[in-house]
Amino acid sequence: MARGRKVTPLSTKKRKGTVQKCRVNEKAPKLELLADAPAVPDHLSGYAAECWITVANILTKGKVITDADLHQVEAYCQSYARYRMAAIELEASGVVMMNDQGALSKNPAATGIKEAFADMRAFGSNLGLDPSSRSKLIVDLDKSEQVNPFGEFT
């Protein structure tokens, strides 16, 4: 049974600038932003570990990640690793290959690329890694980082 649209978290509403006081859940958990990029989990290796280092640094510098988001980062990085491995396989064996009956058929790695990229797109959107979702975020700047639009006139 459908229950309607998912509730948008307060932190997302604040970043987007769409907070309405009457719709704020005062009892919602408040999570701290991570100040430093977390270390690569032990179970990630290869492309997934490389991805973790890059993405974790981007998100911590952008001040948009909490401990609760780390599973999304992990899933994104694992999808990225699957994407890269399937792309290497596709490059090595070609887009079409001979099947058991001797006929040409689509390389299964092409489907692997498509599925991994769809997963990356979903997880990346949740994390603000694509231009569309990133454009909806408003990040609070420190006082030292704020720019006065009328500063040149003072």
Coordinates of C-alpha atoms in Angstrom, one line a residue:
M1 CA 0.0 0.0 0.0
A2 CA 1.5 3.3 -1.1
R3 CA 1.9 5.9 1.6
G4 CA 2.8 8.9 -0.4
R5 CA 6.0 10.8 -0.9
K6 CA 8.9 10.2 1.5
V7 CA 9.5 12.9 4.1
T8 CA 12.4 15.2 3.3
P9 CA 14.9 15.4 6.2
L10 CA 15.2 18.8 7.9
S11 CA 18.8 19.1 7.0
T12 CA 17.9 18.8 3.3
K13 CA 15.1 21.4 3.7
K14 CA 17.6 23.8 5.4
R15 CA 20.2 23.3 2.6
K16 CA 17.5 23.8 0.0
G17 CA 16.0 26.8 1.8
T18 CA 12.5 25.3 2.0
V19 CA 12.0 25.0 5.8
Q20 CA 8.5 25.8 6.9
K21 CA 8.2 26.1 10.7
C22 CA 4.8 24.4 10.8
R23 CA 6.2 21.3 9.1
V24 CA 9.4 20.8 11.2
N25 CA 9.6 17.7 13.3
E26 CA 11.2 18.9 16.5
K27 CA 11.8 15.3 17.7
A28 CA 13.8 14.3 14.7
P29 CA 17.4 13.2 15.4
K30 CA 20.1 15.8 15.0
L31 CA 23.3 14.5 13.5
E32 CA 26.7 16.2 13.4
L33 CA 28.5 16.8 10.1
L34 CA 31.8 15.0 9.7
A35 CA 34.7 17.4 10.0
D36 CA 37.3 15.0 8.4
A37 CA 36.9 12.3 5.7
P38 CA 36.5 8.9 7.3
A39 CA 39.1 6.2 6.7
V40 CA 38.4 3.6 4.0
P41 CA 36.6 0.6 5.5
D42 CA 38.7 -2.5 5.7
H43 CA 36.3 -4.5 3.4
L44 CA 36.7 -2.0 0.5
S45 CA 39.5 -2.5 -1.9
G46 CA 40.6 -1.6 -5.4
Y47 CA 38.3 0.7 -7.3
A48 CA 35.9 0.9 -4.3
A49 CA 38.6 2.1 -2.0
E50 CA 39.8 4.7 -4.5
C51 CA 36.3 5.9 -4.9
W52 CA 35.8 6.1 -1.1
I53 CA 38.8 8.4 -0.8
T54 CA 37.6 10.7 -3.5
V55 CA 34.0 10.9 -2.6
A56 CA 34.5 11.1 1.2
N57 CA 36.8 14.1 0.7
I58 CA 34.4 15.8 -1.7
L59 CA 31.5 15.4 0.7
T60 CA 33.4 16.4 3.9
K61 CA 34.7 19.5 2.1
G62 CA 31.2 20.3 1.0
K63 CA 29.9 19.9 4.5
V64 CA 27.1 17.6 3.6
I65 CA 27.9 14.2 5.2
T66 CA 27.2 12.6 8.6
D67 CA 27.9 9.2 10.0
A68 CA 24.4 8.1 9.0
D69 CA 25.4 8.7 5.3
L70 CA 28.4 6.5 5.3
H71 CA 26.4 3.4 4.1
Q72 CA 25.3 5.4 1.1
V73 CA 28.9 6.3 0.3
E74 CA 29.9 2.7 0.7
A75 CA 27.1 1.5 -1.7
Y76 CA 28.0 4.2 -4.2
C77 CA 31.7 3.1 -4.1
Q78 CA 30.8 -0.6 -4.5
S79 CA 28.6 0.3 -7.5
Y80 CA 31.5 2.3 -8.9
A81 CA 33.8 -0.7 -8.6
R82 CA 31.3 -2.9 -10.3
Y83 CA 31.0 -0.3 -13.1
R84 CA 34.7 -0.1 -13.6
M85 CA 35.2 -3.9 -13.6
A86 CA 32.4 -4.4 -16.1
A87 CA 33.8 -1.6 -18.3
I88 CA 37.2 -3.3 -18.4
E89 CA 35.6 -6.7 -19.2
L90 CA 33.5 -5.1 -22.0
E91 CA 36.6 -3.4 -23.4
A92 CA 38.6 -6.7 -23.4
S93 CA 35.9 -8.9 -24.9
G94 CA 33.9 -6.6 -27.0
V95 CA 30.2 -5.5 -27.1
V96 CA 29.1 -8.8 -28.7
M97 CA 30.4 -12.3 -28.1
M98 CA 29.7 -15.8 -29.2
N99 CA 27.2 -17.7 -27.1
D100 CA 27.0 -21.5 -26.4
Q101 CA 25.0 -22.0 -29.6
G102 CA 27.6 -20.3 -31.8
A103 CA 25.5 -17.1 -32.4
L104 CA 26.4 -13.6 -31.6
S105 CA 24.8 -12.1 -28.4
K106 CA 25.2 -9.0 -26.3
N107 CA 28.1 -9.2 -23.8
P108 CA 26.7 -9.5 -20.2
A109 CA 29.2 -6.9 -19.1
A110 CA 27.1 -4.3 -21.0
T111 CA 24.2 -5.1 -18.7
G112 CA 26.5 -5.0 -15.7
I113 CA 27.6 -1.5 -16.7
K114 CA 24.0 -0.3 -17.1
E115 CA 22.9 -1.7 -13.7
A116 CA 26.0 -0.4 -11.8
F117 CA 25.5 3.0 -13.4
A118 CA 21.9 3.1 -12.4
D119 CA 22.9 2.3 -8.8
M120 CA 25.6 5.0 -8.9
R121 CA 23.0 7.5 -10.1
A122 CA 20.6 6.7 -7.3
F123 CA 23.2 6.7 -4.5
G124 CA 25.0 9.7 -6.0
S125 CA 21.7 11.7 -6.1
N126 CA 21.1 10.9 -2.5
L127 CA 24.5 12.2 -1.6
G128 CA 24.3 15.3 -3.8
L129 CA 27.0 14.0 -6.3
D130 CA 25.1 14.9 -9.5
P131 CA 24.6 18.5 -10.7
S132 CA 20.8 18.4 -10.4
S133 CA 20.7 17.3 -6.7
R134 CA 23.7 19.5 -5.9
S135 CA 22.0 22.6 -7.3
K136 CA 19.2 22.0 -4.8
L137 CA 21.5 22.2 -1.8
I138 CA 22.3 25.3 0.2
V139 CA 25.3 24.8 2.5
D140 CA 25.8 27.1 5.5
L141 CA 29.1 29.0 5.1
D142 CA 31.4 30.0 7.9
K143 CA 31.4 33.8 8.6
S144 CA 34.9 33.9 7.0
E145 CA 33.6 32.3 3.8
Q146 CA 30.5 34.4 3.3
V147 CA 30.7 36.9 0.5
N148 CA 29.1 40.3 0.9
P149 CA 27.5 41.1 -2.5
F150 CA 27.8 44.8 -1.8
G151 CA 31.4 44.6 -0.6
E152 CA 32.8 46.3 -3.6
F153 CA 30.8 49.4 -2.8
T154 CA 32.0 49.9 0.8

